[in-house]
Short mmCIF file of C-alpha atoms in Angstrom, two decimals:
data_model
loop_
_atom_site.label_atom_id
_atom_site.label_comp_id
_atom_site.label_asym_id
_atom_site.label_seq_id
_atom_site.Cartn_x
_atom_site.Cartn_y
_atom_site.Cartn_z
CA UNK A 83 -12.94 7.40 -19.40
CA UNK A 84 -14.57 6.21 -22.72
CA UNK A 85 -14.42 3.33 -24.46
CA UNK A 86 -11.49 3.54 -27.47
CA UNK A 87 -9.31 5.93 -25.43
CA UNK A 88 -5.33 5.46 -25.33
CA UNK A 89 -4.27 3.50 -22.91
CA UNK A 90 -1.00 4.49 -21.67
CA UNK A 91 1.73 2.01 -20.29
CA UNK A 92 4.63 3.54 -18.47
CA UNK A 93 7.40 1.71 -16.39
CA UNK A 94 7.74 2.86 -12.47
CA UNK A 95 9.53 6.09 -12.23
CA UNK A 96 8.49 9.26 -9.89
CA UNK A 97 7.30 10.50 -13.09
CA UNK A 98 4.80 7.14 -13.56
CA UNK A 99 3.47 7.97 -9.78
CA UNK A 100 2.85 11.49 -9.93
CA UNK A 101 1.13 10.83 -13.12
CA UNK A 102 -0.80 7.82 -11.76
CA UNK A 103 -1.98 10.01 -8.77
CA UNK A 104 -2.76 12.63 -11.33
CA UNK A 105 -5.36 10.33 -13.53
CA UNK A 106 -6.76 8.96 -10.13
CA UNK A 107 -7.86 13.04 -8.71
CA UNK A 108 -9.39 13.95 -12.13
CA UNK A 109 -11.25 10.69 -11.86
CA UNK A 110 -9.06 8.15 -14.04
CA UNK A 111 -8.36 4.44 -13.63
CA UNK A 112 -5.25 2.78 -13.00
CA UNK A 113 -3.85 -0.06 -12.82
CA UNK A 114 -0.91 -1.04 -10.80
CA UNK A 115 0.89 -4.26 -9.07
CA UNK A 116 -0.36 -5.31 -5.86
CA UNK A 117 1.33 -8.44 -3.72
CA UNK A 118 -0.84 -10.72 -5.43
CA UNK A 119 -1.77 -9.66 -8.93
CA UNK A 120 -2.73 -6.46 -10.73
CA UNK A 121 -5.24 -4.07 -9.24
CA UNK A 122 -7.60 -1.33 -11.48
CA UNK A 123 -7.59 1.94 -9.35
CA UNK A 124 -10.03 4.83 -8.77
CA UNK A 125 -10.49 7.14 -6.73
CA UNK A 126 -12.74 5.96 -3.29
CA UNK A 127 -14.29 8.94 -2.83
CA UNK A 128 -15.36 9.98 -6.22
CA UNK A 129 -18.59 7.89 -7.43
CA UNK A 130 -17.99 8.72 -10.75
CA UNK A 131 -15.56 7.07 -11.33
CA UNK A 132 -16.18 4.14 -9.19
CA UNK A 133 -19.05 3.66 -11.80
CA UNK A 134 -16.32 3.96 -14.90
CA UNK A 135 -14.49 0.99 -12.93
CA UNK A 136 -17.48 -1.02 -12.41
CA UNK A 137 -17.75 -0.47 -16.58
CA UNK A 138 -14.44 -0.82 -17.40
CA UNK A 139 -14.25 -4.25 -15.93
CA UNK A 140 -17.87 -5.56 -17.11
CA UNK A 141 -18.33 -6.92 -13.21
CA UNK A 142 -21.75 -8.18 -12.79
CA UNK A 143 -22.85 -6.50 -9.80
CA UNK A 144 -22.01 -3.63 -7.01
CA UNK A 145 -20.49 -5.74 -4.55
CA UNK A 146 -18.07 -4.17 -1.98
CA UNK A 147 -14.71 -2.81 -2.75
CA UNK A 148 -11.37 -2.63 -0.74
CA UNK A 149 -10.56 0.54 -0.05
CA UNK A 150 -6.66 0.73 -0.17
CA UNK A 151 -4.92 3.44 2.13
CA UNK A 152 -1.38 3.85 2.93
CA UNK A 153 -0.81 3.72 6.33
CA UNK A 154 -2.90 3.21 9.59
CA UNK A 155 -3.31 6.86 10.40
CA UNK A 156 -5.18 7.15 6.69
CA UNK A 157 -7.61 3.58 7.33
CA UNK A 158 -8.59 5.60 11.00
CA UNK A 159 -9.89 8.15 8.98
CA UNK A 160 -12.41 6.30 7.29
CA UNK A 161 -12.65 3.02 9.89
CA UNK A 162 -13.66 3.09 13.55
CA UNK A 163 -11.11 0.62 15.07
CA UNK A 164 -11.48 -1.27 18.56
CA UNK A 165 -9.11 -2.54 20.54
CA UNK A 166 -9.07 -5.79 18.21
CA UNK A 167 -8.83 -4.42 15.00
CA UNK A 168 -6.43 -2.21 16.24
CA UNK A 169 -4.16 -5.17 17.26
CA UNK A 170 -4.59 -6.79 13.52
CA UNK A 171 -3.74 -3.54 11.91
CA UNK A 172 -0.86 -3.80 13.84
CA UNK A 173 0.55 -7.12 13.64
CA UNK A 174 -0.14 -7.35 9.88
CA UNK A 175 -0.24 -4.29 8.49
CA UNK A 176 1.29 -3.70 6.05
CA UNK A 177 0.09 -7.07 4.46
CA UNK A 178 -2.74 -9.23 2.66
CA UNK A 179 -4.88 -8.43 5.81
CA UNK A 180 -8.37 -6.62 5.01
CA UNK A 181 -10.53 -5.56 8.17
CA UNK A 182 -14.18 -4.78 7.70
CA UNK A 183 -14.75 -1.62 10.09
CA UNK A 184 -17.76 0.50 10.91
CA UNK A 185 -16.90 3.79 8.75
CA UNK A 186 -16.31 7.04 10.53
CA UNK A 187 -18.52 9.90 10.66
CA UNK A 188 -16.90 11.39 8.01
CA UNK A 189 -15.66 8.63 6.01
CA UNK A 190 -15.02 9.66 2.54
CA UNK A 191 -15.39 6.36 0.88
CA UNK A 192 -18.15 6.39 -1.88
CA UNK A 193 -21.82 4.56 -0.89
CA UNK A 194 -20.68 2.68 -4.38
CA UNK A 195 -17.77 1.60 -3.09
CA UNK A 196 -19.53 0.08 -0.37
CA UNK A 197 -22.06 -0.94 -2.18
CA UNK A 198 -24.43 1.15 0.59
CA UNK A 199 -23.49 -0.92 3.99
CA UNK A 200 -22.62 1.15 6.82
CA UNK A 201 -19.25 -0.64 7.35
CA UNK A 202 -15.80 -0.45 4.92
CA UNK A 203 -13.54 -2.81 3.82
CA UNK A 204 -9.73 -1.24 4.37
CA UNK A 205 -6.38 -2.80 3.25
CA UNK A 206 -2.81 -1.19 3.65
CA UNK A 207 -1.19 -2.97 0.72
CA UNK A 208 2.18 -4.35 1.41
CA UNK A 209 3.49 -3.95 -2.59
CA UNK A 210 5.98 -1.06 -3.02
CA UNK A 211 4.83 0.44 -6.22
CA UNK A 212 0.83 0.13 -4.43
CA UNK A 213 2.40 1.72 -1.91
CA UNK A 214 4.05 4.54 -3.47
CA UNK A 215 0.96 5.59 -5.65
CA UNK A 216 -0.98 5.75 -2.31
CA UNK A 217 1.51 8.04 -1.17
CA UNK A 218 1.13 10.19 -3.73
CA UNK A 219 -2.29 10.57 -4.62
CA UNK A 220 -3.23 11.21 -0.55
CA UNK A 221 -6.51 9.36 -0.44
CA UNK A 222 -8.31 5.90 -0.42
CA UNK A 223 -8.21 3.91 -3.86
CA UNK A 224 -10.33 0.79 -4.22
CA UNK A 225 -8.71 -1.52 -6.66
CA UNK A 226 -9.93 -4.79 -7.54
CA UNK A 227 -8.04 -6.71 -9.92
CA UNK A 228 -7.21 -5.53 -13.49
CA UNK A 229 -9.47 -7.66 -15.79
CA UNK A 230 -12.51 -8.38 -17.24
CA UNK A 231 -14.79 -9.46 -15.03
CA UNK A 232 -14.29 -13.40 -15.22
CA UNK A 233 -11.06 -13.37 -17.07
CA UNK A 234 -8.14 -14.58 -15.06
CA UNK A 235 -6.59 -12.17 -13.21
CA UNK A 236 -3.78 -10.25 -14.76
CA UNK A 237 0.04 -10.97 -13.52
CA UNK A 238 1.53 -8.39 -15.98
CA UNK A 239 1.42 -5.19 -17.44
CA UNK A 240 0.48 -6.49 -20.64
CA UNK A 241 -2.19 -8.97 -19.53
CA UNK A 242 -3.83 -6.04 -18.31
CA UNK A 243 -3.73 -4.35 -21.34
CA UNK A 244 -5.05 -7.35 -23.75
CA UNK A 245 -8.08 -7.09 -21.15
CA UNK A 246 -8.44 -3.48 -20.53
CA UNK A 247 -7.20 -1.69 -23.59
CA UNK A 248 -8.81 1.33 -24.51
CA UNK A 249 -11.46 1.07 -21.17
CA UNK A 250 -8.70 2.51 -18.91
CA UNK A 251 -6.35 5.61 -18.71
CA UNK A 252 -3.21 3.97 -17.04
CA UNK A 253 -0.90 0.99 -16.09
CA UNK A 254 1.63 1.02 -14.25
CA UNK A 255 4.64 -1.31 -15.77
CA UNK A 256 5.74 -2.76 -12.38
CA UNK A 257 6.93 -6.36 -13.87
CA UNK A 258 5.41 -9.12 -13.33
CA UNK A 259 4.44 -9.87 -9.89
CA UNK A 260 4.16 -12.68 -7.31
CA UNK A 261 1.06 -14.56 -7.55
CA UNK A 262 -0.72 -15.26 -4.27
CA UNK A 263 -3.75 -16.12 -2.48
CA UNK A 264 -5.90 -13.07 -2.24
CA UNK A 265 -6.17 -10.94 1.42
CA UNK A 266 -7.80 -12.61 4.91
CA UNK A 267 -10.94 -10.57 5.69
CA UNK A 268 -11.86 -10.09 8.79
CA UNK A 269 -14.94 -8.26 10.12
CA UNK A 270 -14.56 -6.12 12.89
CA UNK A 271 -18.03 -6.39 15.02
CA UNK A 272 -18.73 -7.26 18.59
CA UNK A 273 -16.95 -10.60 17.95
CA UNK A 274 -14.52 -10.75 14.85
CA UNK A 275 -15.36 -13.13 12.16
CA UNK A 276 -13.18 -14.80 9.42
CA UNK A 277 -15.39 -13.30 6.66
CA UNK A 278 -12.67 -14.80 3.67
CA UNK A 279 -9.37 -16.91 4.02
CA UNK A 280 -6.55 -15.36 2.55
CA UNK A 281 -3.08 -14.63 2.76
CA UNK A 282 -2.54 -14.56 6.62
CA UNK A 283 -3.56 -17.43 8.11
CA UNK A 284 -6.61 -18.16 10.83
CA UNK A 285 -4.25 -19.31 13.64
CA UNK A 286 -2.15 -15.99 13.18
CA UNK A 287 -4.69 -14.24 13.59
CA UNK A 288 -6.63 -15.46 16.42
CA UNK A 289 -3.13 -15.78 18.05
CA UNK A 290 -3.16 -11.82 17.87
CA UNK A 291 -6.44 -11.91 19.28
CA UNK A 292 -6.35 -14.38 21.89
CA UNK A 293 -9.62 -16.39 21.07
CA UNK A 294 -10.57 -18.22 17.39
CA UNK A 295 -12.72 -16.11 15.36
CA UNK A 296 -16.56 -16.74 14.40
CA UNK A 297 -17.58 -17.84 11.08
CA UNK A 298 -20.64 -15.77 9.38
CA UNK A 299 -24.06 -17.46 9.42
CA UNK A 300 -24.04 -18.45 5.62
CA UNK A 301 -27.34 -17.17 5.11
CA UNK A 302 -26.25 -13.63 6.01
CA UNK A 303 -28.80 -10.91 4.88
CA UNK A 304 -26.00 -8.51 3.75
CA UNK A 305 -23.12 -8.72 1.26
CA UNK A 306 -20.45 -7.96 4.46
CA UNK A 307 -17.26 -7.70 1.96
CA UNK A 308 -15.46 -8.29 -1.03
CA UNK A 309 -15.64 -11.48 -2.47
CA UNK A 310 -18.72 -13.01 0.22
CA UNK A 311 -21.83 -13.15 -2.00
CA UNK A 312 -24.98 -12.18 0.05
CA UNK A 313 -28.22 -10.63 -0.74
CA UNK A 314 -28.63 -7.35 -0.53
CA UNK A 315 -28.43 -3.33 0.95
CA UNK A 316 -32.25 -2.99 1.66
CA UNK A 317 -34.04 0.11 2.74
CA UNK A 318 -36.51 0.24 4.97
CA UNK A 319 -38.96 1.14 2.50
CA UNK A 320 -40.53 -1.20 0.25
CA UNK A 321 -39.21 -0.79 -3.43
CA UNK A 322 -41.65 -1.18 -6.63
CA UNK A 323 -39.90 -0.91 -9.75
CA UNK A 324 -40.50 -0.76 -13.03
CA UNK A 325 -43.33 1.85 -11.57
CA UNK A 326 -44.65 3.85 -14.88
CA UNK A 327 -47.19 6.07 -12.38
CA UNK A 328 -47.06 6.85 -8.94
CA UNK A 329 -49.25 5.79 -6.07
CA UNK A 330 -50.46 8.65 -3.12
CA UNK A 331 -47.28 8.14 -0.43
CA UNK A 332 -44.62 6.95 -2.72
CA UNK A 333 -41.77 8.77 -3.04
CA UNK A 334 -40.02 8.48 -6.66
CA UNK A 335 -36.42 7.29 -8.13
CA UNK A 336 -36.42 8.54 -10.89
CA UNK A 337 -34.08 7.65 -14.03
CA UNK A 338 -34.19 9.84 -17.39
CA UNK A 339 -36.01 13.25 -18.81
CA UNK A 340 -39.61 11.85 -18.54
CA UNK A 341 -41.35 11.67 -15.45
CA UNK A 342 -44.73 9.23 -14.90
CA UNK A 343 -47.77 9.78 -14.37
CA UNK A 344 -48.13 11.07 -10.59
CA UNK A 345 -44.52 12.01 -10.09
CA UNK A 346 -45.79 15.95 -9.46
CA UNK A 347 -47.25 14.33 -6.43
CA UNK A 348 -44.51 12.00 -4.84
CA UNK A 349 -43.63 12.49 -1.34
CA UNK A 350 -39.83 13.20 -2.53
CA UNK A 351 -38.17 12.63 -6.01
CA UNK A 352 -34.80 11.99 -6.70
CA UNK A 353 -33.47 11.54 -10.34
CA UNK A 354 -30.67 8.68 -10.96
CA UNK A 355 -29.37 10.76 -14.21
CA UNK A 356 -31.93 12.99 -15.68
CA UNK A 357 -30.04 12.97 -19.19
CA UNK A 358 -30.93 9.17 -18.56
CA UNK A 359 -26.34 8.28 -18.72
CA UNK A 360 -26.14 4.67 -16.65
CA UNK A 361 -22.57 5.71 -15.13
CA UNK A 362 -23.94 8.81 -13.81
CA UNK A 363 -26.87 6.45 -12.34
CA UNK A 364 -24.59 3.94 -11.04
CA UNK A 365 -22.66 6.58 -9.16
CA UNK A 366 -25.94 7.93 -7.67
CA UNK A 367 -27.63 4.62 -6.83
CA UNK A 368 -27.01 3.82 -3.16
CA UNK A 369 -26.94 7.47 -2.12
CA UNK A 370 -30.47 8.33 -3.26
CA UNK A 371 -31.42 5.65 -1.87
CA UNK A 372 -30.89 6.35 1.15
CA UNK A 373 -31.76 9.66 0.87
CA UNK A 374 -35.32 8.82 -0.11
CA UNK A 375 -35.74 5.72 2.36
CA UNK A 376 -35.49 8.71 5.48
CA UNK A 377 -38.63 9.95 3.81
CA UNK A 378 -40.64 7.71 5.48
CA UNK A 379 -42.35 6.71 2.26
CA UNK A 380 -44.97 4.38 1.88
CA UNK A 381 -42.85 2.69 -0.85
CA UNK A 382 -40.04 4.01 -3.17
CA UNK A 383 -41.07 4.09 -6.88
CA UNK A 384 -38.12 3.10 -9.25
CA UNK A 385 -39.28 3.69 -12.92
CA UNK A 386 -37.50 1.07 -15.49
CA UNK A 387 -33.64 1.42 -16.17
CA UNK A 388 -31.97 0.01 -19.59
CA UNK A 389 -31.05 -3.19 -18.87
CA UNK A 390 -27.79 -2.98 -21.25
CA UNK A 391 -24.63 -1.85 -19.95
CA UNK A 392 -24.16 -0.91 -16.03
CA UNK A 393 -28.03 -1.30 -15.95
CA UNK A 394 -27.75 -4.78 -15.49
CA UNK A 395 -25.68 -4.07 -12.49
CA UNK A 396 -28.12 -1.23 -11.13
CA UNK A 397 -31.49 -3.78 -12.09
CA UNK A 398 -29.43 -6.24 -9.94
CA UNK A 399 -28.98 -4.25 -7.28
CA UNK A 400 -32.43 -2.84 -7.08
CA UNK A 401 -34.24 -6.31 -7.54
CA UNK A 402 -32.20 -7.26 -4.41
CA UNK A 403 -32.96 -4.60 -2.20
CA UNK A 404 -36.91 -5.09 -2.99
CA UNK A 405 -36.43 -9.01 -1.62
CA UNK A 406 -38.60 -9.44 1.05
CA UNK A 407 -40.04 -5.76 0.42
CA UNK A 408 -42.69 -6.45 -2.70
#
């Protein structure tokens, strides 16, 4: 996806979905209704274009996504559910319900998507037309809503495209849809907490549950889910960026064709995007991180990124994983 492409509007028909799941496997966006307003898809698993979304809607900064799945059987294979979250998915499912689970083994949701937690945020979408596209394409699709970043969120086909024209590949003309507040989350740990208030109420759920749910210290180190600010994934490795050499026992993130002086003798070296393109970066960000923090480096290098485009997102991201590490 490019800026100044076509974007294509089509009405539902099983012609609109195969083509929508089409777009989302080779790594398109799309939007599409949702219960509450529209939602831009991509693909979960593919970092790519995860990064293209992240561009495509100007957002500020890799929080965590919703992954969106069609049934239960699909949010098992990325979510490990207790007996709790089990009895959510359950009762509300499918619904404005979002459960914050530790991922699976195997889970094939994108470190981006995550924004590099070890837990995922699932939803089973109650809209038909969300539905029906989830059916089709087979996999996860995380799909915040269908703006600019800061606009208001898009009711219609055509708000979406006076926002989003030319920075996506599809919408799906589902008429306008039923504005709403946006899903409960709920986080899934040893005792579940009411992470957001949404569309199914507190005393629903804790009826489900049998006791009331906690309420997250609000100084919590770690951005748990959508839409709950926090601070930060940090390694266990203290970060230096901006680095422009490199110090005996670092290892090295690099970012672009030039190396600094020292890199030749970095304990590991991992390059964001060595033709030095910020989507590719974006897409790579969480996962070399974490592949260079099991190093056991003395500290992890970052050499300066552009600050203009998704940079500003990655720069954001990296300055808050080095709190409390510099």
């Amino acid at each position: 996806m490019n800026v100044g492409l076509k974007t294509q509007i089509v009405p539902v028909d099983e012609a609109a979905l195969v083509a929508a799941a089409h777009v989302l496997a080779q790594g398109g966006l799309v939007a599409f209704p949702t219960e509450t307003v529209y939602g831009l898809g991509a693909d979960a698993a593919n970092p790519v274009a995860i990064a293209r979304l992240y561009q495509a809607k100007g957002r500020p900064s890799f929080n965590p996504l919703i992954a969106h799945v069609f049934d239960l059987k699909a949010a098992q294979r990325i979510g490990r559910f207790d007996a709790p979250a089990l009895a959510l998915a359950e009762a509300f499912w499918p619904g404005p319900l979002t459960l914050v689970l530790p991922k699976t083994r195997d889970c094939a949701v994108a470190d981006l998507a995550t924004a590099g937690l070890d837990t995922v945020a699932i939803r089973v979408p109650a809209h038909k037309v969300a539905r029906q596209i989830l059916r089709a394409f087979g996999g996860a699709v995380v799909a915040p809503s269908a703006n600019l970043s800061g606009h208001v969120s898009s009711t219609t086909a055509l708000h979406v495209q006076s926002d989003l024209e030319g920075r996506i590949d599809l919408i799906i003309d589902g008429g306008p849809v039923e504005v709403g507040v946006e899903s409960t989350i709920v986080g899934c740990f040893e005792t579940p907490k009411l992470l957001r208030p949404g569309g199914v109420p507190r005393d629903g759920i804790e009826r489900v549950l049998g006791h009331a749910l906690e309420q997250p210290a609000p100084d919590a180190v770690k951005p748990l889910a959508p839409g709950i600010l926090g601070s930060h994934y940090a390694p266990r490795s203290r970060l230096r960026l901006n680095a422009e050499s490199i110090e005996a026992g670092e290892a090295l993130l690099a970012f672009g064709p030039a190396m600094p002086k020292g890199a030749d003798g970095a304990k590991a070296v991992m390059n964001l995007s060595t033709r030095g393109d910020l989507v590719e970066a974006a897409a790579n960000l969480f996962s070399y991180l974490r592949a260079l923090d099991s190093r056991a480096a003395r500290a992890i290098a970052v050499m300066p990124i552009p600050q203009d485009g998704l940079g500003e997102a990655i720069n954001d991201r990296l300055r808050r994983a080095a709190m409390g590490r510099e």
